CSV table of C-alpha atoms in Angstrom, one decimal:
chain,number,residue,atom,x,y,z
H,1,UNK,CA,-25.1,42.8,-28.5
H,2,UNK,CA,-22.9,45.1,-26.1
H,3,UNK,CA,-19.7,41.6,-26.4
H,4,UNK,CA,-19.9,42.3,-29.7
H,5,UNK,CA,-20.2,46.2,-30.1
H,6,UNK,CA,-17.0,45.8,-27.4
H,7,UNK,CA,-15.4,43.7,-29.5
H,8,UNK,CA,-15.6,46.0,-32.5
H,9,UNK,CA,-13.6,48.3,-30.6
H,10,UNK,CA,-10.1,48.2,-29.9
H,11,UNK,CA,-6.9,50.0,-28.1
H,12,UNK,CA,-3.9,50.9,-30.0
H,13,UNK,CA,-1.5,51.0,-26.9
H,14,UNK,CA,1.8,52.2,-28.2
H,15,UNK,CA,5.3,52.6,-26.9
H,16,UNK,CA,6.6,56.2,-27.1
H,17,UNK,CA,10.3,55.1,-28.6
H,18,UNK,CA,11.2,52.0,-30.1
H,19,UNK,CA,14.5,50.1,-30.0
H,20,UNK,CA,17.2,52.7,-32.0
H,21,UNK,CA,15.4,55.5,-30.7
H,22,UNK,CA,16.7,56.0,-26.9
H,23,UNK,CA,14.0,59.1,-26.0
H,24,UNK,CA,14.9,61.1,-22.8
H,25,UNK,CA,18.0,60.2,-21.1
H,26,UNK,CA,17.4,60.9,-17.2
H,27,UNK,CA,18.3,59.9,-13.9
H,28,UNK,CA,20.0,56.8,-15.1
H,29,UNK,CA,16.4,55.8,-17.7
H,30,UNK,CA,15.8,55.8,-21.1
H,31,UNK,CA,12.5,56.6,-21.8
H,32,UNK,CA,12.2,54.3,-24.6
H,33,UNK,CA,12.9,51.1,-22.4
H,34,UNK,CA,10.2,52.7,-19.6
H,35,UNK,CA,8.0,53.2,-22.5
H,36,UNK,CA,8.0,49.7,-23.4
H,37,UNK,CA,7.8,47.9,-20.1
H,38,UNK,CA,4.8,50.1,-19.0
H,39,UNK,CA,2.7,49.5,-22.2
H,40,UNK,CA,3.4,46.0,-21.7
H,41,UNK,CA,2.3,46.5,-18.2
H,42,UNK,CA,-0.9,47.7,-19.4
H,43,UNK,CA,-1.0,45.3,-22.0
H,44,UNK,CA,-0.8,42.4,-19.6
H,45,UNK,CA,-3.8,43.9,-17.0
H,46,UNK,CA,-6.4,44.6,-20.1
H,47,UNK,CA,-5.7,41.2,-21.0
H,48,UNK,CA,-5.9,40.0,-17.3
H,49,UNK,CA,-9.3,41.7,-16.6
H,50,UNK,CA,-11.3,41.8,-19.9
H,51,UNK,CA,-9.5,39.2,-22.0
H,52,UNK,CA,-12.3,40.5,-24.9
H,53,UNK,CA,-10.9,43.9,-25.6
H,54,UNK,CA,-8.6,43.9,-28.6
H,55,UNK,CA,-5.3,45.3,-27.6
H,56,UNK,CA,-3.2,46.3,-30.5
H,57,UNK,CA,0.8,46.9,-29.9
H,58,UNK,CA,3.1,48.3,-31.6
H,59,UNK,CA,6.4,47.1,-33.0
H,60,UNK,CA,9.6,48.3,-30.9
H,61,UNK,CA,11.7,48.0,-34.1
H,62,UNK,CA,9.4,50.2,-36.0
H,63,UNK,CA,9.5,54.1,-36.8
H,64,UNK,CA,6.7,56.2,-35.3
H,65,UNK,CA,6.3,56.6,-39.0
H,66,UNK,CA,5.5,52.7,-39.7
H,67,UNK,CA,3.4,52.7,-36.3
H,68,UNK,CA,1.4,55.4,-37.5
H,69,UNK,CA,1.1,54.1,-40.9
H,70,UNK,CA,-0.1,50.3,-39.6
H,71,UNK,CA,-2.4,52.1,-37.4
H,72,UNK,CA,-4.1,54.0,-40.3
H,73,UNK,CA,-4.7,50.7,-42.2
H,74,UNK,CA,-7.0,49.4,-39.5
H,75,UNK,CA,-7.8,52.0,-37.2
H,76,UNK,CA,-11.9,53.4,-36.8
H,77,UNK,CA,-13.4,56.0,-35.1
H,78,UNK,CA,-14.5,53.9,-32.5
H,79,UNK,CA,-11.2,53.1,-31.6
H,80,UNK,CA,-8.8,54.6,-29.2
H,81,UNK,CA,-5.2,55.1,-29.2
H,82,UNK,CA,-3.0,56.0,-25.9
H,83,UNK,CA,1.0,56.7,-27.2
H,84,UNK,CA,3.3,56.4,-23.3
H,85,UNK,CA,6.4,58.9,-23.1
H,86,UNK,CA,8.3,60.0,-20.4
H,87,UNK,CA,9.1,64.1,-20.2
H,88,UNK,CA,12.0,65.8,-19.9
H,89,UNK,CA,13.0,69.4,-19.6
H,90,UNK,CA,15.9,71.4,-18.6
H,91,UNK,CA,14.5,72.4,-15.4
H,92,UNK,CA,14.7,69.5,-13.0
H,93,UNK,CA,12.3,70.5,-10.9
H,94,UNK,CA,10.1,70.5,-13.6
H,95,UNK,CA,6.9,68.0,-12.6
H,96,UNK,CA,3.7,66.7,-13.3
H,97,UNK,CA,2.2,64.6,-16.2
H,98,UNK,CA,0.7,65.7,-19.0
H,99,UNK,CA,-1.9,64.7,-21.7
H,100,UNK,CA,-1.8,65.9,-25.5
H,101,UNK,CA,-4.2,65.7,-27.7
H,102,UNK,CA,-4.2,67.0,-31.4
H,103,UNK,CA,-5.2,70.4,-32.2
H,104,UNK,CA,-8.7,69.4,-33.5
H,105,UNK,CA,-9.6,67.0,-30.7
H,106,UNK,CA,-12.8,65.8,-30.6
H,107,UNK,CA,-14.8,65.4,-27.3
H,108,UNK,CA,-13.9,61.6,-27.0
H,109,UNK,CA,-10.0,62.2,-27.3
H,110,UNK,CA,-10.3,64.9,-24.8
H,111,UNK,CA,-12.1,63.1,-22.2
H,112,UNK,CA,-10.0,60.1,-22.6
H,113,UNK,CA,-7.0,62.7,-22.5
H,114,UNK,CA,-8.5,64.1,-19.1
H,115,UNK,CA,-9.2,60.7,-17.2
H,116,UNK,CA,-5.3,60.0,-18.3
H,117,UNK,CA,-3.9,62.3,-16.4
H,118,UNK,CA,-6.4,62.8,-13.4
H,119,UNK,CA,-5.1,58.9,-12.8
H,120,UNK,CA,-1.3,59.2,-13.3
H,121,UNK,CA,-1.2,62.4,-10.8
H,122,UNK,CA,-3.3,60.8,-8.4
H,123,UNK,CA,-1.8,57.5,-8.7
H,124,UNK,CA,2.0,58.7,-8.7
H,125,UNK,CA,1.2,61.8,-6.5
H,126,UNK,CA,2.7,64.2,-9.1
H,127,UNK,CA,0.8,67.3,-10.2
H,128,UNK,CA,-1.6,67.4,-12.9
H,129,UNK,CA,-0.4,69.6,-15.6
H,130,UNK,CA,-3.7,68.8,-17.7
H,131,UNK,CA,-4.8,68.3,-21.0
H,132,UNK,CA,-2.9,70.6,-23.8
H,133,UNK,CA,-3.2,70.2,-27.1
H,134,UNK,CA,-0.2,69.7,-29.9
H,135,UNK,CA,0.4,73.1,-30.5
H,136,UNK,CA,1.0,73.6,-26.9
H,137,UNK,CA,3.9,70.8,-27.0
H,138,UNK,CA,7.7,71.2,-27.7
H,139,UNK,CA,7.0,69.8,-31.4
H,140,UNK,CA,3.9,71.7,-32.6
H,141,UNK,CA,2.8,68.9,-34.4
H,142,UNK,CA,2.5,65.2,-32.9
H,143,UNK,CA,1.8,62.5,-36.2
H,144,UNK,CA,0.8,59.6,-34.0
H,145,UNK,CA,-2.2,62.1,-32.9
H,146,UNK,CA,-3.7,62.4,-36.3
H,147,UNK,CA,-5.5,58.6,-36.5
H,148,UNK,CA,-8.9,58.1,-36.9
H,149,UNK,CA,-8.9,56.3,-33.6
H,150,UNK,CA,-9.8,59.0,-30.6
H,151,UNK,CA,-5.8,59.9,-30.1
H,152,UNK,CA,-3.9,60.7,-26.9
H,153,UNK,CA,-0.1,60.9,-25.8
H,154,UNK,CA,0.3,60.0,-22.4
H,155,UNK,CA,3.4,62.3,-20.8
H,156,UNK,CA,3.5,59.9,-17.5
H,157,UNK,CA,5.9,61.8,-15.4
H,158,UNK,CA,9.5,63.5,-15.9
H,159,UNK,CA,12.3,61.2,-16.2
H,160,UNK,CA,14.5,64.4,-15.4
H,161,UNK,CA,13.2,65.3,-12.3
H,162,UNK,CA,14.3,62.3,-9.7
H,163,UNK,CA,11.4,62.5,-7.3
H,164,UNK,CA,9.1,62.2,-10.4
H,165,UNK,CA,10.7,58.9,-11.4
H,166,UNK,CA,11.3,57.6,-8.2
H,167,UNK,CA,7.6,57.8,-7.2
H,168,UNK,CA,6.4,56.2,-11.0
H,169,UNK,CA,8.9,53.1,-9.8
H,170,UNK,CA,7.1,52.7,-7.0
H,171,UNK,CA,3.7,52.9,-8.5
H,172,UNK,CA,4.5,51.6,-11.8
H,173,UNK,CA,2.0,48.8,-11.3
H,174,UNK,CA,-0.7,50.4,-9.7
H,175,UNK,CA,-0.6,52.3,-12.2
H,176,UNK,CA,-0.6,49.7,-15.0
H,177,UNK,CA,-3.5,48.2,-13.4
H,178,UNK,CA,-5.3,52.2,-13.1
H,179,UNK,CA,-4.6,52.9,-17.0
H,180,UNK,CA,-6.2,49.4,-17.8
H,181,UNK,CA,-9.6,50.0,-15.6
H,182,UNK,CA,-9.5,53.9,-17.9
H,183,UNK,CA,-9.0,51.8,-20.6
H,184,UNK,CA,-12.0,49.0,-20.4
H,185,UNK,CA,-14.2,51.6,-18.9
H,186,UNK,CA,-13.6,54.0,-21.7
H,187,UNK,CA,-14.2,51.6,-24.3
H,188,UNK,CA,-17.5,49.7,-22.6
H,189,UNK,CA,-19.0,52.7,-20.0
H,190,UNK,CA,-21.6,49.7,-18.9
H,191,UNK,CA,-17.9,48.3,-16.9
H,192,UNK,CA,-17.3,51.5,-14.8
């Protein structure tokens, strides 16, 4: 009964920025390029360690508005959904990783949100900047949040500050590998 209740659910595991759409531009990355090769990353462990759990990728040609728009034709309330970008801000000191949540978060988005970043700042040995909801972001309003799925956007590190990046290159694995543990263990607890 519990293979099959896990196999009802699923992670939509998305790429921040697809192919015409560069991102953040910083210390010689484009965060749409380290988007993709870290949700394949995390693709590749999942499939590694619980071969079971349905991973569901997005498209790097498509819009965030086609993601968001195959995601809705499948997506449940049991699922989860964890979007990867790469921060950037004026300040290049500026550190830390952040998760984001929608405004109206329920409990399992926000948990999943705080496990997120408790492993990328332990794991890179940034700071924790915690869990903040849309309306705390840059944008006000983040569509890819707004799924049925239980919704987070991963902000892994800042691709402007150099230390930041340096240390996620060094880690990058290990921190594939800590993402897909978050991942099987938030969608069967029975694994931790």
């Amino acid at each position: 009964m519990q293979i099959r209740k896990l196999a009802m659910k699923r992670i939509f595991l998305t790429a921040g920025h697809h192919n015409r759409d560069s991102g953040a531009i910083g210390n010689g990355f484009q965060e749409n390029k380290l988007t993709i090769e870290f949700r394949n990353l995390v693709t590749a462990r999942i499939k590694d360690l619980c071969p079971s759990i349905a991973v569901w990728n997005d498209d790097d040609n498509d819009t965030l508005a086609q993601v968001i728009a195959k995601i809705n034709k499948v997506a449940t309330a049991d699922d989860y959904l964890l979007e990867i970008h790469f921060d950037s801000a004026e300040n290049l000191t500026a550190t830390g990783t952040t998760s984001l949540v929608a405004t109206n978060a329920r409990g399992k988005s926000l948990n999943f949100a705080g496990l997120i970043a408790k492993i990328t700042s332990e794991t890179i040995g940034i700071r924790n900047r915690g869990v903040k909801t849309e309306a705390e972001s840059n944008r006000g309003k983040l569509g890819v949040l707004h799924t049925k799925a239980s919704s987070v956007l991963a902000e892994v590190c800042f691709i402007s500050n150099k230390n930041d990046i340096e240390k996620y290159h060094h880690v990058k694995h290990l921190l594939a590998e800590q993402y897909a543990f978050a991942i099987i263990s938030t969608l069967d607890p029975s694994l931790k």
